[in-house]
Amino acid sequence: MNELIVFSLGIVGIFSILSSLALLQMGIIIDRFPTDREEYRERSLSSPVESTRIFVVIFWLLFGMGTYALMQGSTFMLIAGITTIFSICMFIITALVFSFAVYSTMRHQINRDKDVMPVIMTETVTHPTVVPQKPERRDIPPAGQIRRRPSGNFLINSLLRRD
């Protein structure tokens, strides 16, 4: 059993090293990303590089505590170690996905701002106002005849079926 735990810790350790490096690199990329109001940006503990470094340090502290708990051998410590390692791995995956989403959003924002052309209007454009006509009474089906059911979803169809 101990060999299986050590082998699993090795695999998780390699994954953790690669994820930590990718997360640190994403923090640097996001922090160096140019913005329109560069002079108003804060460079503090809440900036992407610093907060990512703090997160990675906390991650490795928790990884060490989880590894120590796994090596103790008792059932309670084994469960606590597995839970700790699994939860921090899920957390670092979430952090990576969030970082990629933030970077993608920032990139698309810059591209969207470049595509917008300034419009200078020299004349006022007036649109004729159209008065909507009231629907005639014969166009509206009688009450109780309208039944809308969502289609294409097995779960909704099975819930709406009445036997």
Backbone as a printed PyTorch tensor [residue, N CA C, xyz], in Angstrom:
tensor([[[  0.8370,  -1.1990,   0.0000],
         [  0.0000,   0.0000,   0.0000],
         [  0.8740,   1.2520,   0.0000]],

        [[  1.9790,   1.2130,   0.7250],
         [  2.8640,   2.3690,   0.8030],
         [  3.4770,   2.6950,  -0.5560]],

        [[  3.7780,   1.6640,  -1.3620],
         [  4.3550,   1.9050,  -2.6840],
         [  3.3570,   2.6160,  -3.5910]],

        [[  2.0830,   2.2390,  -3.4730],
         [  1.0430,   2.8780,  -4.2670],
         [  0.8960,   4.3550,  -3.9000]],

        [[  0.9770,   4.6560,  -2.6240],
         [  0.8740,   6.0480,  -2.1650],
         [  2.0600,   6.8670,  -2.6590]],

        [[  3.2710,   6.3060,  -2.5610],
         [  4.4660,   7.0290,  -3.0050],
         [  4.4230,   7.2440,  -4.5190]],

        [[  3.9940,   6.2280,  -5.2660],
         [  3.8790,   6.3690,  -6.7120],
         [  2.8440,   7.4400,  -7.0780]],

        [[  1.6980,   7.4240,  -6.3990],
         [  0.6640,   8.4290,  -6.6470],
         [  1.1400,   9.8240,  -6.2870]],

        [[  1.8700,   9.9480,  -5.1860],
         [  2.4160,  11.2550,  -4.8040],
         [  3.4090,  11.7680,  -5.8400]],

        [[  4.1780,  10.8760,  -6.4370],
         [  5.1070,  11.2790,  -7.4930],
         [  4.3790,  11.8350,  -8.7030]],

        [[  3.3210,  11.1530,  -9.1080],
         [  2.5390,  11.6240, -10.2590],
         [  1.8710,  12.9550,  -9.9380]],

        [[  1.2590,  13.0600,  -8.7610],
         [  0.6010,  14.3030,  -8.3600],
         [  1.6320,  15.4190,  -8.1890]],

        [[  2.8230,  15.0820,  -7.7090],
         [  3.8860,  16.0790,  -7.5550],
         [  4.3270,  16.6510,  -8.8940]],

        [[  4.4820,  15.7920,  -9.8990],
         [  4.8630,  16.2700, -11.2250],
         [  3.7590,  17.1550, -11.8060]],

        [[  2.5020,  16.7130, -11.6520],
         [  1.3760,  17.5350, -12.0890],
         [  1.3670,  18.8790, -11.3630]],

        [[  1.6660,  18.8580, -10.0720],
         [  1.6440,  20.0910,  -9.2820],
         [  2.7490,  21.0530,  -9.6990]],

        [[  3.9160,  20.5190,  -9.9880],
         [  5.0200,  21.3790, -10.4290],
         [  4.6630,  22.0530, -11.7500]],

        [[  4.1580,  21.2610, -12.6930],
         [  3.7990,  21.8310, -13.9970],
         [  2.6530,  22.8330, -13.8770]],

        [[  1.6710,  22.5190, -13.0410],
         [  0.5460,  23.4390, -12.8550],
         [  0.9870,  24.7230, -12.1700]],

        [[  1.8780,  24.6170, -11.2000],
         [  2.3790,  25.8050, -10.5050],
         [  3.1520,  26.7130, -11.4580]],

        [[  4.0050,  26.0990, -12.2830],
         [  4.7670,  26.8960, -13.2480],
         [  3.8450,  27.5720, -14.2570]],

        [[  2.8380,  26.8290, -14.7370],
         [  1.8920,  27.4250, -15.6930],
         [  1.1030,  28.5550, -15.0340]],

        [[  0.7140,  28.3700, -13.7860],
         [ -0.0500,  29.4080, -13.0920],
         [  0.8020,  30.6520, -12.8460]],

        [[  2.0480,  30.4640, -12.4540],
         [  2.9450,  31.6130, -12.2740],
         [  3.1580,  32.3570, -13.5920]],

        [[  3.3060,  31.6080, -14.6760],
         [  3.4960,  32.2490, -15.9770],
         [  2.2420,  33.0110, -16.4090]],

        [[  1.0720,  32.4470, -16.1440],
         [ -0.1630,  33.1540, -16.4820],
         [ -0.3040,  34.4360, -15.6520]],

        [[  0.1180,  34.3990, -14.3960],
         [  0.0870,  35.6040, -13.5710],
         [  0.9710,  36.6990, -14.1430]],

        [[  2.1440,  36.3100, -14.6320],
         [  3.0600,  37.2870, -15.2380],
         [  2.4750,  37.8450, -16.5260]],

        [[  1.9010,  36.9730, -17.3460],
         [  1.3190,  37.4130, -18.6180],
         [  0.1560,  38.3720, -18.3750]],

        [[ -0.7070,  38.0260, -17.4290],
         [ -1.8600,  38.8850, -17.1430],
         [ -1.4100,  40.2160, -16.5570]],

        [[ -0.3820,  40.1870, -15.7140],
         [  0.0810,  41.4280, -15.0980],
         [  0.7520,  42.3440, -16.1200]],

        [[  1.4200,  41.7890, -17.0960],
         [  2.1000,  42.6090, -18.0990],
         [  1.1940,  42.9950, -19.2690]],

        [[ -0.0280,  42.5350, -19.2610],
         [ -0.9340,  42.8230, -20.3710],
         [ -1.2120,  44.3270, -20.4150]],

        [[ -1.0740,  44.9400, -21.5870],
         [ -1.2730,  46.4020, -21.6580],
         [ -2.7490,  46.7770, -21.4980]],

        [[ -2.9650,  47.8430, -20.7770],
         [ -4.3200,  48.3650, -20.6160],
         [ -4.3340,  49.8350, -21.0150]],

        [[ -5.5220,  50.3530, -21.2260],
         [ -5.6600,  51.7590, -21.6390],
         [ -5.2470,  52.7090, -20.5280]],

        [[ -5.5830,  52.3510, -19.3000],
         [ -5.2920,  53.2370, -18.1620],
         [ -4.1550,  52.6430, -17.3290]],

        [[ -2.9910,  52.5160, -17.9340],
         [ -1.8430,  51.8850, -17.2840],
         [ -1.3860,  52.6520, -16.0430]],

        [[ -1.5130,  53.9830, -16.0710],
         [ -1.0260,  54.7630, -14.9310],
         [ -1.8850,  54.5700, -13.6890]],

        [[ -3.1100,  54.0570, -13.8380],
         [ -3.9840,  53.8640, -12.6870],
         [ -3.8930,  52.4610, -12.0810]],

        [[ -3.1040,  51.5830, -12.6540],
         [ -2.9960,  50.2190, -12.1490],
         [ -2.2550,  50.1770, -10.8330]],

        [[ -2.7280,  49.3270,  -9.9660],
         [ -2.0760,  49.1510,  -8.6670],
         [ -1.0800,  48.0120,  -8.7380]],

        [[  0.0460,  48.2150,  -8.1360],
         [  1.0490,  47.1560,  -8.0120],
         [  1.1820,  46.8700,  -6.5250]],

        [[  0.3660,  45.9480,  -6.0580],
         [  0.3680,  45.6190,  -4.6380],
         [  0.2360,  44.1090,  -4.4930]],

        [[ -0.1040,  43.6540,  -3.3010],
         [ -0.2850,  42.2240,  -3.0720],
         [ -1.4750,  41.6550,  -3.8390]],

        [[ -2.3710,  42.5180,  -4.2890],
         [ -3.5210,  42.0450,  -5.0440],
         [ -3.2770,  42.0310,  -6.5510]],

        [[ -2.0720,  42.4160,  -6.9860],
         [ -1.7710,  42.3420,  -8.4100],
         [ -1.6090,  40.8710,  -8.8060]],

        [[ -1.8020,  40.5400, -10.0840],
         [ -1.7920,  39.1360, -10.4920],
         [ -0.5070,  38.3730, -10.1630]],

        [[  0.6500,  39.0010, -10.3210],
         [  1.9020,  38.2800, -10.0400],
         [  2.0360,  37.9700,  -8.5580]],

        [[  1.7910,  38.9510,  -7.7160],
         [  1.9630,  38.7490,  -6.2750],
         [  0.9300,  37.7810,  -5.6980]],

        [[ -0.3270,  37.9300,  -6.1030],
         [ -1.3460,  37.0310,  -5.5660],
         [ -1.1220,  35.5980,  -6.0500]],

        [[ -0.6190,  35.4310,  -7.2720],
         [ -0.3120,  34.0920,  -7.7700],
         [  0.8400,  33.4780,  -6.9990]],

        [[  1.8460,  34.2650,  -6.6860],
         [  2.9720,  33.7460,  -5.8950],
         [  2.5210,  33.3270,  -4.4960]],

        [[  1.6720,  34.1370,  -3.8850],
         [  1.1510,  33.7910,  -2.5590],
         [  0.3430,  32.4980,  -2.6380]],

        [[ -0.4810,  32.3690,  -3.6670],
         [ -1.2780,  31.1660,  -3.8330],
         [ -0.3880,  29.9320,  -4.0010]],

        [[  0.6550,  30.0440,  -4.7990],
         [  1.5290,  28.8920,  -5.0460],
         [  2.2660,  28.4970,  -3.7660]],

        [[  2.6900,  29.4550,  -2.9650],
         [  3.3360,  29.1360,  -1.6870],
         [  2.3560,  28.4110,  -0.7620]],

        [[  1.1370,  28.9000,  -0.6780],
         [  0.1160,  28.2390,   0.1530],
         [ -0.1770,  26.8400,  -0.3980]],

        [[ -0.2270,  26.7120,  -1.7230],
         [ -0.4510,  25.4080,  -2.3430],
         [  0.6160,  24.4050,  -1.9190]],

        [[  1.8840,  24.8220,  -1.9860],
         [  2.9600,  23.8860,  -1.6500],
         [  3.0170,  23.5870,  -0.1620]],

        [[  2.6270,  24.5360,   0.6790],
         [  2.5250,  24.2410,   2.1150],
         [  1.4550,  23.1860,   2.3800]],

        [[  0.3120,  23.3480,   1.7370],
         [ -0.7560,  22.3560,   1.8930],
         [ -0.3640,  21.0150,   1.2730]],

        [[  0.3680,  21.0410,   0.1860],
         [  0.8470,  19.7940,  -0.4210],
         [  1.7940,  19.0620,   0.5300]],

        [[  2.6730,  19.8130,   1.1700],
         [  3.5750,  19.2030,   2.1550],
         [  2.8200,  18.6300,   3.3450]],

        [[  1.8130,  19.3560,   3.8210],
         [  1.0150,  18.8400,   4.9390],
         [  0.2380,  17.5910,   4.5330]],

        [[ -0.3020,  17.5640,   3.3220],
         [ -1.0100,  16.3840,   2.8360],
         [ -0.0820,  15.2010,   2.6610]],

        [[  1.1270,  15.4520,   2.1730],
         [  2.1130,  14.3780,   2.0340],
         [  2.5180,  13.8290,   3.3950]],

        [[  2.7200,  14.7160,   4.3490],
         [  3.0630,  14.2780,   5.7090],
         [  1.9340,  13.4350,   6.3080]],

        [[  0.6860,  13.8570,   6.0800],
         [ -0.4560,  13.0990,   6.6010],
         [ -0.5390,  11.7240,   5.9400]],

        [[ -0.2230,  11.6320,   4.6560],
         [ -0.2680,  10.3380,   3.9700],
         [  0.7970,   9.3790,   4.4880]],

        [[  1.9290,   9.9030,   4.8800],
         [  3.0270,   9.0470,   5.3190],
         [  2.8910,   8.5750,   6.7670]],

        [[  1.9220,   9.0540,   7.5120],
         [  1.7680,   8.6610,   8.9150],
         [  1.2760,   7.2270,   9.0640]],

        [[  0.4150,   6.7720,   8.1850],
         [  0.0080,   5.3810,   8.2230],
         [ -1.3320,   5.1040,   8.8700]],

        [[ -1.8300,   5.9770,   9.7140],
         [ -3.1270,   5.7030,  10.3340],
         [ -4.2490,   5.9960,   9.3380]],

        [[ -5.3780,   5.3930,   9.5650],
         [ -6.5050,   5.5310,   8.6430],
         [ -7.0050,   6.9700,   8.5800]],

        [[ -7.1240,   7.5970,   9.7260],
         [ -7.6010,   8.9820,   9.7590],
         [ -6.6520,   9.9080,   9.0060]],

        [[ -5.3540,   9.7590,   9.2310],
         [ -4.3750,  10.6140,   8.5470],
         [ -4.3190,  10.3070,   7.0480]],

        [[ -4.5430,   9.0530,   6.6830],
         [ -4.5690,   8.6860,   5.2760],
         [ -5.7360,   9.3810,   4.5640]],

        [[ -6.8920,   9.3650,   5.1990],
         [ -8.0640,  10.0320,   4.6220],
         [ -7.8430,  11.5430,   4.5670]],

        [[ -7.2780,  12.1010,   5.6250],
         [ -7.0180,  13.5490,   5.6430],
         [ -5.9990,  13.9360,   4.5670]],

        [[ -4.9780,  13.1370,   4.3680],
         [ -3.9620,  13.4280,   3.3590],
         [ -4.5150,  13.3370,   1.9480]],

        [[ -5.2970,  12.2790,   1.6830],
         [ -5.8860,  12.1310,   0.3480],
         [ -6.8410,  13.2800,   0.0700]],

        [[ -7.6360,  13.6500,   1.0560],
         [ -8.5800,  14.7520,   0.8780],
         [ -7.8510,  16.0620,   0.6230]],

        [[ -6.7860,  16.3040,   1.3660],
         [ -6.0190,  17.5450,   1.1890],
         [ -5.3860,  17.6100,  -0.1920]],

        [[ -4.7350,  16.5370,  -0.5960],
         [ -4.0720,  16.5140,  -1.9030],
         [ -5.1000,  16.6750,  -3.0250]],

        [[ -6.2100,  15.9440,  -2.9300],
         [ -7.2410,  16.0310,  -3.9740],
         [ -7.8360,  17.4350,  -4.0490]],

        [[ -8.1100,  18.0350,  -2.9030],
         [ -8.7440,  19.3510,  -2.9130],
         [ -7.8070,  20.4300,  -3.4570]],

        [[ -6.5250,  20.3810,  -3.1070],
         [ -5.6320,  21.4150,  -3.6380],
         [ -5.3670,  21.2050,  -5.1280]],

        [[ -5.4160,  19.9540,  -5.5970],
         [ -5.2770,  19.7260,  -7.0400],
         [ -6.4890,  20.2800,  -7.7890]],

        [[ -7.6730,  20.0860,  -7.2510],
         [ -8.8630,  20.6600,  -7.8730],
         [ -8.8160,  22.1950,  -7.8280]],

        [[ -8.2670,  22.7280,  -6.7550],
         [ -8.1680,  24.1720,  -6.6260],
         [ -7.1830,  24.7580,  -7.6280]],

        [[ -6.0700,  24.0830,  -7.8630],
         [ -5.1000,  24.6210,  -8.8220],
         [ -5.6180,  24.4870, -10.2450]],

        [[ -6.4030,  23.4520, -10.5170],
         [ -7.0210,  23.3370, -11.8370],
         [ -8.0160,  24.4810, -12.0410]],

        [[ -8.7930,  24.7680, -11.0060],
         [ -9.7420,  25.8870, -11.0850],
         [ -9.0060,  27.2100, -11.2900]],

        [[ -7.8950,  27.3930, -10.6110],
         [ -7.1140,  28.6240, -10.7650],
         [ -6.5590,  28.7410, -12.1830]],

        [[ -6.1170,  27.6340, -12.7610],
         [ -5.6200,  27.6700, -14.1360],
         [ -6.7280,  28.0150, -15.1250]],

        [[ -7.8780,  27.3930, -14.9590],
         [ -9.0010,  27.6870, -15.8510],
         [ -9.4090,  29.1520, -15.7250]],

        [[ -9.4610,  29.6480, -14.4920],
         [ -9.8140,  31.0510, -14.2710],
         [ -8.7780,  31.9780, -14.9020]],

        [[ -7.4970,  31.6630, -14.7830],
         [ -6.4520,  32.5070, -15.3700],
         [ -6.5590,  32.5400, -16.8860]],

        [[ -6.7820,  31.3810, -17.4970],
         [ -6.9470,  31.3560, -18.9470],
         [ -8.1920,  32.1260, -19.3720]],

        [[ -9.2600,  32.0520, -18.5950],
         [-10.4750,  32.7950, -18.9260],
         [-10.2420,  34.3030, -18.8140]],

        [[ -9.5180,  34.7280, -17.7910],
         [ -9.2160,  36.1580, -17.6290],
         [ -8.3490,  36.6490, -18.7840]],

        [[ -7.3370,  35.8770, -19.1400],
         [ -6.4650,  36.2710, -20.2390],
         [ -7.2330,  36.3260, -21.5550]],

        [[ -8.0850,  35.3410, -21.7900],
         [ -8.8840,  35.3220, -23.0130],
         [ -9.8200,  36.5240, -23.0700]],

        [[-10.4400,  36.8590, -21.9450],
         [-11.3300,  38.0100, -21.8930],
         [-10.5650,  39.3030, -22.1590]],

        [[ -9.3800,  39.4360, -21.5920],
         [ -8.5800,  40.6370, -21.8180],
         [ -8.1690,  40.7480, -23.2860]],

        [[ -7.7810,  39.6310, -23.8930],
         [ -7.3980,  39.6500, -25.3020],
         [ -8.5590,  40.0180, -26.2050]],

        [[ -9.7260,  39.4450, -25.9340],
         [-10.8960,  39.7480, -26.7540],
         [-11.3520,  41.1900, -26.5620]],

        [[-11.1610,  41.7330, -25.3790],
         [-11.5270,  43.1360, -25.1280],
         [-10.6590,  44.0700, -25.9600]],

        [[ -9.3670,  43.7850, -26.0220],
         [ -8.4540,  44.6110, -26.8360],
         [ -8.8170,  44.4820, -28.3040]],

        [[ -9.0890,  43.2550, -28.7670],
         [ -9.4450,  43.0610, -30.1780],
         [-10.7710,  43.7260, -30.5090]],

        [[-11.7270,  43.6930, -29.5930],
         [-13.0170,  44.3240, -29.8350],
         [-12.8690,  45.8370, -29.9090]],

        [[-12.0030,  46.3960, -29.0520],
         [-11.8010,  47.8410, -29.0830],
         [-11.1010,  48.2870, -30.3600]],

        [[-10.2480,  47.4390, -30.9410],
         [ -9.5760,  47.7970, -32.1840],
         [-10.5220,  47.7610, -33.3770]],

        [[-11.5220,  46.8770, -33.3260],
         [-12.4440,  46.7350, -34.4500],
         [-13.4590,  47.8600, -34.5460]],

        [[-13.6610,  48.6190, -33.5000],
         [-14.6710,  49.6600, -33.4940],
         [-14.1420,  50.8860, -34.2320]],

        [[-14.9050,  51.3220, -35.2060],
         [-14.5350,  52.5100, -35.9560],
         [-15.3170,  53.6970, -35.4030]],

        [[-14.6850,  54.8500, -35.2510],
         [-15.4290,  56.0160, -34.7790],
         [-16.3970,  56.4960, -35.8490]],

        [[-17.5720,  56.8800, -35.4290],
         [-18.6050,  57.3420, -36.3510],
         [-18.8600,  58.8140, -36.0730]],

        [[-18.7740,  59.6220, -37.1320],
         [-19.0590,  61.0340, -37.0070],
         [-20.3140,  61.3080, -37.8180]],

        [[-21.3440,  61.7450, -37.1490],
         [-22.6110,  62.0120, -37.8260],
         [-22.6900,  63.4930, -38.1490]],

        [[-22.9580,  63.8070, -39.4110],
         [-23.0800,  65.2030, -39.8160],
         [-24.5330,  65.6310, -39.8950]],

        [[-25.4320,  64.6920, -40.1120],
         [-26.8470,  65.0090, -40.1960],
         [-27.6010,  64.1480, -39.1940]],

        [[-28.6820,  64.6920, -38.7220],
         [-29.4950,  63.8960, -37.8150],
         [-30.3380,  62.9210, -38.6190]],

        [[-30.4330,  61.7530, -38.1210],
         [-31.2060,  60.7150, -38.7820],
         [-32.5170,  60.5720, -38.0340]],

        [[-33.5950,  60.7180, -38.7570],
         [-34.9000,  60.5490, -38.1350],
         [-35.5520,  59.3090, -38.7030]],

        [[-36.1300,  58.5460, -37.8260],
         [-36.8440,  57.3500, -38.2290],
         [-38.3320,  57.6310, -38.1080]],

        [[-39.0710,  57.2370, -39.1180],
         [-40.5210,  57.4630, -38.9940],
         [-41.0810,  56.6080, -37.8620]],

        [[-41.9230,  57.2110, -37.0900],
         [-42.5270,  56.4780, -35.9800],
         [-43.7010,  55.6770, -36.4940]],

        [[-43.6910,  54.4140, -36.1280],
         [-44.7560,  53.5180, -36.5550],
         [-45.5950,  53.2030, -35.3330]],

        [[-46.8840,  53.4120, -35.4580],
         [-47.7910,  53.1100, -34.3650],
         [-48.1740,  51.6400, -34.4890]],

        [[-47.8790,  50.8410, -33.4630],
         [-48.2210,  49.4220, -33.5720],
         [-49.7360,  49.2420, -33.5570]],

        [[-50.1860,  48.3660, -34.4150],
         [-51.6070,  48.0980, -34.4780],
         [-51.9720,  47.0290, -33.4610]],

        [[-53.1440,  47.1380, -32.9350],
         [-53.6150,  46.1450, -31.9790],
         [-53.9550,  44.8650, -32.7380]],

        [[-53.5690,  43.7200, -32.1790],
         [-53.9020,  42.4820, -32.8730],
         [-55.4180,  42.2510, -32.8430]],

        [[-55.8690,  41.7180, -33.9220],
         [-57.3010,  41.4340, -33.9850],
         [-57.6180,  40.2490, -33.0860]],

        [[-58.8330,  40.2060, -32.6730],
         [-59.2690,  39.1820, -31.7240],
         [-59.2200,  37.7880, -32.3330]],

        [[-59.4130,  37.6640, -33.6350],
         [-59.4470,  36.3380, -34.2460],
         [-58.0500,  35.7210, -34.3720]],

        [[-56.9620,  36.5550, -34.2740],
         [-55.6090,  36.0320, -34.3590],
         [-55.1710,  35.3290, -33.0730]],

        [[-55.8160,  35.6480, -31.9770],
         [-55.4290,  35.0800, -30.6910],
         [-56.2280,  33.8020, -30.4760]],

        [[-55.5410,  32.6660, -30.2430],
         [-56.2850,  31.4280, -30.0060],
         [-57.0420,  31.5090, -28.6910]],

        [[-58.1090,  30.7380, -28.5520],
         [-58.8790,  30.7680, -27.3090],
         [-58.0420,  30.2870, -26.1290]],

        [[-58.4220,  30.7430, -24.9400],
         [-57.6810,  30.3820, -23.7320],
         [-57.7140,  28.8700, -23.5350]],

        [[-56.6060,  28.3240, -23.0760],
         [-56.5180,  26.8940, -22.8260],
         [-56.0150,  26.1150, -24.0210]],

        [[-55.9340,  26.7330, -25.1780],
         [-55.4790,  26.0510, -26.3810],
         [-53.9640,  26.1380, -26.5540]],

        [[-53.3390,  27.1160, -25.8840],
         [-51.8970,  27.2870, -26.0190],
         [-51.2130,  26.3830, -25.0080]],

        [[-50.3580,  25.5250, -25.5100],
         [-49.6010,  24.6410, -24.6160],
         [-48.1890,  24.5530, -25.1630]],

        [[-47.2940,  25.1710, -24.4730],
         [-45.9040,  25.1650, -24.9050],
         [-45.1230,  24.2020, -24.0350]],

        [[-44.4570,  23.2910, -24.6830],
         [-43.6120,  22.3460, -23.9770],
         [-42.2150,  22.4340, -24.5550]],

        [[-41.2110,  22.4600, -23.7080],
         [-39.8500,  22.4470, -24.2340],
         [-39.5990,  21.1230, -24.9570]],

        [[-38.9130,  21.1920, -26.0640],
         [-38.6650,  19.9650, -26.8160],
         [-37.1830,  19.6710, -26.8440]],

        [[-36.8750,  18.4250, -27.0440],
         [-35.4910,  18.0360, -27.2310],
         [-34.7310,  17.7020, -25.9730]],

        [[-35.3560,  17.6990, -24.8330],
         [-34.6420,  17.3610, -23.6210],
         [-35.3400,  16.1830, -22.9520]],

        [[-34.6240,  15.0850, -22.8230],
         [-35.1950,  13.8600, -22.2800],
         [-35.6670,  14.0400, -20.8450]],

        [[-34.8790,  14.7590, -20.0410],
         [-35.2380,  14.9220, -18.6350],
         [-36.5180,  15.7390, -18.4750]],

        [[-36.6420,  16.8010, -19.2580],
         [-37.8480,  17.6230, -19.1620],
         [-39.0600,  16.8470, -19.6520]],

        [[-38.8960,  16.1020, -20.7530],
         [-40.0110,  15.3060, -21.2630],
         [-40.4490,  14.2490, -20.2610]],

        [[-39.4900,  13.6160, -19.5800],
         [-39.8690,  12.5890, -18.6080],
         [-40.5240,  13.2050, -17.3780]],

        [[-40.1290,  14.4270, -17.0060],
         [-40.7580,  15.0760, -15.8690],
         [-42.1610,  15.5870, -16.1970]],

        [[-42.3750,  16.0070, -17.4460],
         [-43.6660,  16.5500, -17.8330],
         [-44.6830,  15.4630, -18.1980]],

        [[-44.2200,  14.2360, -18.4270],
         [-45.1120,  13.1550, -18.8040],
         [-46.0000,  12.7860, -17.6090]],

        [[-47.2570,  12.6670, -17.8830],
         [-48.1890,  12.3050, -16.8130],
         [-48.8170,  10.9820, -17.1670]],

        [[-48.6400,  10.0120, -16.3020],
         [-49.1870,   8.6700, -16.5570],
         [-50.4510,   8.4640, -15.7900]]])
